[in-house]
XYZ file of C-alpha atoms in Angstrom:
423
model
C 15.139 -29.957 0.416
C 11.725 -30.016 -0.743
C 10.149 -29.963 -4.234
C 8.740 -26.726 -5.704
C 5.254 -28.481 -5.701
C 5.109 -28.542 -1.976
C 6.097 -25.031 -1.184
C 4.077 -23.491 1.552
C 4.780 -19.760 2.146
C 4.554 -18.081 5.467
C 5.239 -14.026 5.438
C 6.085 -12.557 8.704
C 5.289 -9.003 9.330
C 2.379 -7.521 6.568
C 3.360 -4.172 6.353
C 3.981 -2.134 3.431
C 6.197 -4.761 2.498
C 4.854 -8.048 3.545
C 1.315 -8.043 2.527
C 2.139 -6.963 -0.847
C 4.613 -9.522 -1.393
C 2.540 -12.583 0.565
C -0.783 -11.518 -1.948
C 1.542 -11.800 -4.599
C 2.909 -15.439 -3.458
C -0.213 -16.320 -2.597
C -1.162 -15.887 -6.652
C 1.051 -19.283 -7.217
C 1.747 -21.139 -3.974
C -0.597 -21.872 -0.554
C 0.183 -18.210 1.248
C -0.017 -17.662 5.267
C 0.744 -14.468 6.029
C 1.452 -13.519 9.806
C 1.520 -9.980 11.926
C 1.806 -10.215 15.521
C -0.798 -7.398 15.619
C -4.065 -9.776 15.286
C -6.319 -7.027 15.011
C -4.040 -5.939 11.945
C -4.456 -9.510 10.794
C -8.530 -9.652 11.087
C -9.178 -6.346 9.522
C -7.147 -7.551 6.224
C -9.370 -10.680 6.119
C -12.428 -8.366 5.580
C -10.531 -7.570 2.449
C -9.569 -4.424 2.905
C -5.689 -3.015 3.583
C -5.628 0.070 6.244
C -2.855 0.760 4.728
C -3.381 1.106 0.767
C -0.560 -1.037 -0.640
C -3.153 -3.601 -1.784
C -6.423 -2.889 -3.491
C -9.709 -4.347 -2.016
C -10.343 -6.052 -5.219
C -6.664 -7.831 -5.713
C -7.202 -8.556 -1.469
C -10.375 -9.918 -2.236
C -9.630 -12.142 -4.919
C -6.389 -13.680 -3.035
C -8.406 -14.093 0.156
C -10.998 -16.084 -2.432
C -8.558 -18.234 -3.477
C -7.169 -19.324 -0.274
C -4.569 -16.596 1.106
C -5.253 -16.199 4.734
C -3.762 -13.754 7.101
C -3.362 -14.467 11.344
C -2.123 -12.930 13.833
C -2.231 -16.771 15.623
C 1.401 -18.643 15.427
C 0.114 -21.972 15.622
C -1.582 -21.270 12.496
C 1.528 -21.107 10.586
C 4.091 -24.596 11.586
C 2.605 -26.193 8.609
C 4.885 -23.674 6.396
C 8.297 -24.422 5.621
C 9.486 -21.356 3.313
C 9.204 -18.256 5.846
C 9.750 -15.020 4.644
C 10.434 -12.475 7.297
C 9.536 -8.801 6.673
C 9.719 -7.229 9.726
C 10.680 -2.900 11.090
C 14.314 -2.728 11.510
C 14.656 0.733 12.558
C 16.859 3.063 14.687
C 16.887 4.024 18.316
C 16.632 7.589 19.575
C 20.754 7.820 18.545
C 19.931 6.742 14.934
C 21.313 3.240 16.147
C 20.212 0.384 14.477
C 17.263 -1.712 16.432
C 17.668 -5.257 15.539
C 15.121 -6.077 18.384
C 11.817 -6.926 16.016
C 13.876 -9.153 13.176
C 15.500 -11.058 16.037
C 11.985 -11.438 18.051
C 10.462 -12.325 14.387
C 13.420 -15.089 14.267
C 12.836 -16.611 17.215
C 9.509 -16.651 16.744
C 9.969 -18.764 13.427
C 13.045 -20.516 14.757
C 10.205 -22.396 16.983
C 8.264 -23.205 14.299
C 11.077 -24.675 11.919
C 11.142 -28.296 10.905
C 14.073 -30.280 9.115
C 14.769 -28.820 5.666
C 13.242 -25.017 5.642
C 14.120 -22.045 4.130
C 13.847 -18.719 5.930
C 14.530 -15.961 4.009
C 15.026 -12.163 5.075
C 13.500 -9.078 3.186
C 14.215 -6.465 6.400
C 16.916 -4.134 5.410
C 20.084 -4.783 7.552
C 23.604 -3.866 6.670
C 26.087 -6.479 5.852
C 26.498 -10.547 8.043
C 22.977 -9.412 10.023
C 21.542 -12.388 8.545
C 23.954 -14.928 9.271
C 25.698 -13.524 12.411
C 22.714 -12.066 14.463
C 19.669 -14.097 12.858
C 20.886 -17.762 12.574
C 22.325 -17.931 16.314
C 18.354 -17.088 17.211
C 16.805 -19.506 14.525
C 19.533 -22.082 15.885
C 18.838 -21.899 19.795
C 15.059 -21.474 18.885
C 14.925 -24.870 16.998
C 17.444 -26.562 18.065
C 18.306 -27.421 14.581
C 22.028 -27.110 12.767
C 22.190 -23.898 10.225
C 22.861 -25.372 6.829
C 21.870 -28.719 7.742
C 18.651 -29.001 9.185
C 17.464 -25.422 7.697
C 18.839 -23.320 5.584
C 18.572 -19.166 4.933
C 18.476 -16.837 2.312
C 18.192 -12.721 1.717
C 16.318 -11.003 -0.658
C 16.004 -7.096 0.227
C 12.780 -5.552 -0.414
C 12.341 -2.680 -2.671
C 9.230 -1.214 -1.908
C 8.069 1.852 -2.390
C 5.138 3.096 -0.452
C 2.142 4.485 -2.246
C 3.824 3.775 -5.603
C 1.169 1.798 -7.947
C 3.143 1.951 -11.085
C 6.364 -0.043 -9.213
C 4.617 -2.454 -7.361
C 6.453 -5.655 -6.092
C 6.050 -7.930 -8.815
C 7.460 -5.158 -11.369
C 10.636 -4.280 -9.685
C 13.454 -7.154 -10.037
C 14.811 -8.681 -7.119
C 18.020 -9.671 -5.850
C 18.162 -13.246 -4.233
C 20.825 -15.301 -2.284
C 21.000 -17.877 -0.012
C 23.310 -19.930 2.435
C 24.344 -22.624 0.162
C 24.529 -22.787 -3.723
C 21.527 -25.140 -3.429
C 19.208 -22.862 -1.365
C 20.259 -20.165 -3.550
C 18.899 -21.704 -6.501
C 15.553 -22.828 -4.857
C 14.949 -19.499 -3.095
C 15.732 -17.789 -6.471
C 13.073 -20.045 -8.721
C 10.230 -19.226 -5.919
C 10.956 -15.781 -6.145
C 11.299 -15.425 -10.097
C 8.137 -17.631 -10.494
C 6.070 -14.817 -9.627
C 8.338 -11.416 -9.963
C 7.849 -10.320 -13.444
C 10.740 -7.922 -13.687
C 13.036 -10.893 -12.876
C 15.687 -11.441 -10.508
C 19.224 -10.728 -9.833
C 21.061 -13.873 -7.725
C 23.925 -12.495 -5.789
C 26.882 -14.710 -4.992
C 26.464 -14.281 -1.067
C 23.918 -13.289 1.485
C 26.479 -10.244 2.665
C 26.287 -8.898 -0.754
C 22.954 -8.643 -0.879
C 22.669 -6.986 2.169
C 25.141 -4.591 1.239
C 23.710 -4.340 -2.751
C 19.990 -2.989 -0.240
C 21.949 -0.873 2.169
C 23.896 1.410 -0.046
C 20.571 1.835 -2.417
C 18.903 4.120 -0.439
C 22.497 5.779 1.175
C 23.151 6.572 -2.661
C 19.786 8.048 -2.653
C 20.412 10.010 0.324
C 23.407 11.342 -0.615
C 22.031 12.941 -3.705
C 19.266 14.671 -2.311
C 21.435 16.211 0.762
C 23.558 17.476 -2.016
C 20.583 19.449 -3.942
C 19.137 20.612 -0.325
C 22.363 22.177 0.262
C 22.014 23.625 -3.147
C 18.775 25.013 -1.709
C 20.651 26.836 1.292
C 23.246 28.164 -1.303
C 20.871 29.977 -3.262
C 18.769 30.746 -0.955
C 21.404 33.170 0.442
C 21.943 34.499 -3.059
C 18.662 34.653 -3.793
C 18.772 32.269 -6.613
C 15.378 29.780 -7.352
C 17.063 26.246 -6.937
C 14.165 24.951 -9.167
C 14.807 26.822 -12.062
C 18.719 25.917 -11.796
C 18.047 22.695 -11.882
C 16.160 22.471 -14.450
C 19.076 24.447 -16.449
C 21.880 21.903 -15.347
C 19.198 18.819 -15.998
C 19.725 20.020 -20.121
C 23.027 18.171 -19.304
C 22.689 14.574 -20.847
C 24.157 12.877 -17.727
C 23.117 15.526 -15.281
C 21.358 13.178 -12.087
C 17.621 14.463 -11.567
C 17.019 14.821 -7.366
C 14.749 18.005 -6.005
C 15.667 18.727 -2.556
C 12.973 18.142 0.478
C 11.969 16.724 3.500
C 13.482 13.039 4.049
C 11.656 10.428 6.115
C 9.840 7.408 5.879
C 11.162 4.021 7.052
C 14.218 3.931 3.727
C 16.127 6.686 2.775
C 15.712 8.470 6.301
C 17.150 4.757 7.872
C 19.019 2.859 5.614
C 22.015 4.917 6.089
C 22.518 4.615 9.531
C 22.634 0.965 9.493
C 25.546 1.363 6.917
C 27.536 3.791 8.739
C 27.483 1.883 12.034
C 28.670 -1.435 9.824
C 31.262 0.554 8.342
C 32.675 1.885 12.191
C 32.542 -1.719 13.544
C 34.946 -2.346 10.978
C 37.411 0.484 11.801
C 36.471 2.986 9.402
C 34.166 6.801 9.783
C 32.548 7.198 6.775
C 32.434 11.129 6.338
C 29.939 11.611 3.274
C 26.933 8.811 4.220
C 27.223 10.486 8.123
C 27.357 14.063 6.530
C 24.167 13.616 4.287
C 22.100 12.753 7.208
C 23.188 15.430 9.377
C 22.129 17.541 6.026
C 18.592 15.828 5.662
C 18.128 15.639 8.683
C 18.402 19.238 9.349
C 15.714 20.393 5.989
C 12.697 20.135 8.422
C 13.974 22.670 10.951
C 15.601 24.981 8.286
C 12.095 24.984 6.675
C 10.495 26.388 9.840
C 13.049 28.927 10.491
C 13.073 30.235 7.015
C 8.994 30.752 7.536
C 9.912 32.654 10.324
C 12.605 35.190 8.642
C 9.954 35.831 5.682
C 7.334 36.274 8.253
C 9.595 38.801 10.163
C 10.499 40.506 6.686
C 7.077 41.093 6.061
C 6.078 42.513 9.320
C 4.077 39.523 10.455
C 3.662 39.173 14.116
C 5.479 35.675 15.054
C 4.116 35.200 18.387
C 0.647 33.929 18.272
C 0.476 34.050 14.655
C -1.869 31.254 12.867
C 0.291 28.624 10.621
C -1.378 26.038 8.427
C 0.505 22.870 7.739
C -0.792 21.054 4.436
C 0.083 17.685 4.828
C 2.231 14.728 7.939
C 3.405 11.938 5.922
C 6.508 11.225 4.645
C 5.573 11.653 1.062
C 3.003 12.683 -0.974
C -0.509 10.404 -1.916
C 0.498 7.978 1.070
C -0.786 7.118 4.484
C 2.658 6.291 5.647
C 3.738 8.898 8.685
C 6.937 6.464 9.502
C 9.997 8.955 10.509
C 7.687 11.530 8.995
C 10.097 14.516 9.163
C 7.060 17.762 8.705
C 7.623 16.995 12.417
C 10.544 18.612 12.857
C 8.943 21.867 11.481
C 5.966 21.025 14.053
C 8.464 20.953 16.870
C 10.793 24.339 15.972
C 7.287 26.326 14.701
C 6.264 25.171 18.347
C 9.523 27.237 19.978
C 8.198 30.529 18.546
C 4.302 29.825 20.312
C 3.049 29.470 16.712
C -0.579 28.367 16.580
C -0.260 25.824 14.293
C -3.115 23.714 12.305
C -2.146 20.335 10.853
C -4.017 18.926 7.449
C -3.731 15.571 5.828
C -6.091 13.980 4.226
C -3.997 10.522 4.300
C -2.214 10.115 7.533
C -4.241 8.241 9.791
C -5.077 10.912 12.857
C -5.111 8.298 15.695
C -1.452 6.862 14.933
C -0.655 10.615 14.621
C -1.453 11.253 17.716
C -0.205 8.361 19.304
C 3.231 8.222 17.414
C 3.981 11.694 17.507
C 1.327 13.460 20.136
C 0.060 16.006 17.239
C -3.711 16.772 16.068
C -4.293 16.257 12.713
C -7.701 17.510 10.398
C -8.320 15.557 7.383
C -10.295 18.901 5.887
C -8.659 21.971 6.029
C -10.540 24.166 8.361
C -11.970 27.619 6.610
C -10.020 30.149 8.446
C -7.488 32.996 7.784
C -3.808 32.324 8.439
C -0.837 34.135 8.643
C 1.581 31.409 6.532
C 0.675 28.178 5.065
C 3.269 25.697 4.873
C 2.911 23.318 1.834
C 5.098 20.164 3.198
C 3.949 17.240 1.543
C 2.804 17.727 -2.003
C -0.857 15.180 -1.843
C -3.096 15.909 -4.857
C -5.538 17.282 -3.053
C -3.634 20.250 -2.169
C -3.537 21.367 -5.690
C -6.982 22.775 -6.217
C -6.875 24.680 -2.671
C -8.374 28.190 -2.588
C -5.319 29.544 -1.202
C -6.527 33.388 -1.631
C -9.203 32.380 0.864
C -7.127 30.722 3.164
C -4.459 33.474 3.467
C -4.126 36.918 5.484
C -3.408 39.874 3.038
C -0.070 40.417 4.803
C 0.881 36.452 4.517
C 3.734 33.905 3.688
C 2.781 31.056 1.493
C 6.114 28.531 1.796
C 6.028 25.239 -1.009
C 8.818 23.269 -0.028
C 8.511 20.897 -3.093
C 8.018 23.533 -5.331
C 4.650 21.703 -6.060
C 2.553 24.748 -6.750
C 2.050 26.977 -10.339
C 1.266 30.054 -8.655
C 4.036 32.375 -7.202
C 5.042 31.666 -3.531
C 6.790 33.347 -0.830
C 9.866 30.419 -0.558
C 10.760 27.165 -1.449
C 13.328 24.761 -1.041
């Protein structure tokens, strides 16, 4: 094992978690971070992050004092504490796609030398680490798990375009393979996270401590969107009952909405498919995602029922969509799920215009085959959907945008003035 002096940190995968977390290391230890996307790699050693989880001037700085990003492997076999940060998504059956953690793993597995530490931040549900990672590290180095190298898990707990709860203010759980690595893995980590750590007993339970975070999460907020349906029907605001029951002292504060992004919309699947290997359906985590998963499509048909109410011709009409990403004041489109309204609006041969001022229009495109305008164009629609509540939709001159005869629909309830529906 090596002394804390000679740590040398490489950070796989410089994402919205990665490159936040390898600046951050890079503030106290020699800090490589790695993306197998070089261009990725160059553009963040101009100092600036496409992505906006790190300012230019914080970039800067660490690239000033010596952090260096690379999207070249050789550049990296000097390290020997790897941090691997890497997509762990689902398939097109919501199944869980260990391909790029195992591909990152074998990828470091050929760089390891006697005594490293590799330790996992990619959210996986419970023995991923040590019963699908450490075969690849093993065959790829040829070294003996817990002997020649050693691993550890510490989930990350990022949360995209947040600049109050960046990395180094939310605690972190640690753990690692043997009492020993534990303790090392947990003094790198809490030399540089403020908020302080949390060191779990075992590597499963802090895999299971990340998975059921953001299942919890999900659970709540597929109980207020079917709320939403409830009253809708009874024609009830959800808003305003929520706020009544939220007088309640211990009354739990979720808004329904759209879920997405690369947590909340994922995490649960992993969970669920853990939970079936071992013999056992679990009803509610399966049964919030079916409910989430449905509030994209439910939006779209309910724009079409007040359009119909109204009088307004469906076919052909002109719909506005203000904003693509998967939450508010954020360039991150992952599992973006205004997408689904794109796709059932599309059914009815809806003319639909997409705005967002964030989302990047070329990964747009590419991702998801949609056209997106970062300025809303000047024109007269029939309904204007309100799907992702960015700032810049706040100050809108709706009256110009809209028809007289017209449905304005705020699914976050983000506008003051009155609207046509809401979730």
């Amino acid at each position: 094992m090596f002394m804390d002096d000679s740590v040398k940190i490489c950070v796989v995968g410089l994402g919205y978690v990665g490159l936040p977390l390898a600046r951050l290391f890079s503030t106290k230890y020699p800090t490589i971070g790695y993306d197998r996307n070089p261009a990725r790699a160059a553009s963040l050693m101009e100092g600036h992050d496409a992505i906006l989880e790190v300012s230019d001037e914080l970039l800067q700085k660490a690239i000033a004092d010596g952090f260096r990003c690379t999207g070249e492997v050789q550049d990296i076999r000097d390290c020997n504490f790897y941090v691997i940060a890497v997509p762990t998504p689902v398939d097109e059956n919501n199944n869980p796609d260990l391909g790029p953690l195992l591909s990152a793993s074998e990828m470091v597995g050929k760089q390891l030398a006697a005594g490293d530490i590799v330790v996992y931040e990619s959210t996986v549900y419970p023995g991923v680490t040590e019963e699908e990672c450490v075969p690849v590290l093993e065959q790829a180095s040829g070294f003996r798990f817990n002997q020649d190298f050693f691993v550890g898990y510490s989930p990350e707990r990022i949360n995209p375009g947040d600049k109050e709860h960046t990395v180094e203010n939310i605690r972190k759980i640690t753990s690692g393979s043997t009492p020993e690595t534990a303790r090392k893995i947990n003094e790198v980590y809490s030399s540089v996270i403020e908020a302080g750590t949390h060191l779990a007993p075992t590597i499963k339970v802090a895999e299971a401590a990340k998975v059921i975070e953001n299942s919890q999460r999900d659970i709540n907020i597929a109980f207020v969107n079917e709320l939403s349906k409830i009253f809708s029907r009874m024609d009830i605001d959800t808003k305003a009952v929520l706020e009544a029951a939220g007088t309640k002292w211990n009354f739990l504060h979720f808004s329904p909405g759209l879920v997405g992004g690369h947590c909340i919309g994922v995490d649960p699947y992993y969970l669920a498919q853990c939970a079936q290997r071992h013999g056992y359906n679990p009803e509610i985590i399966l049964a919030g995602r079916r409910m989430n998963d449905s509030m994209g499509e439910y939006v779209a048909n309910q724009v079409v029922r007040l359009m119909l109410k109204k009088g307004i011709q469906v076919l052909d009409a002109k719909v506005l969509i203000l904003g693509f990403t998967f939450k508010e004041n954020c360039p991150d489109i992952r599992n973006t799920k205004v997408i689904d309204i794109v796709h059932t609006l599309e059914e009815y041969n809806i003319q639909l215009t997409i705005c967002d001022p964030w989302a990047d229009a070329t990964s747009a495109e590419k991702e998801y085959g949609v056209k997106l305008s970062e300025k809303v164009p000047e024109e007269k629609y029939d309904a204007v959907i309100l799907a992702v509540a960015h700032r810049e939709f706040s100050s809108l001159p709706y009256a110009r945008l809209l028809k007289e005869k017209h449905i304005l629909y705020d699914v976050k309830g983000f506008l003051d003035r009155p609207v046509d529906g809401r979730l």
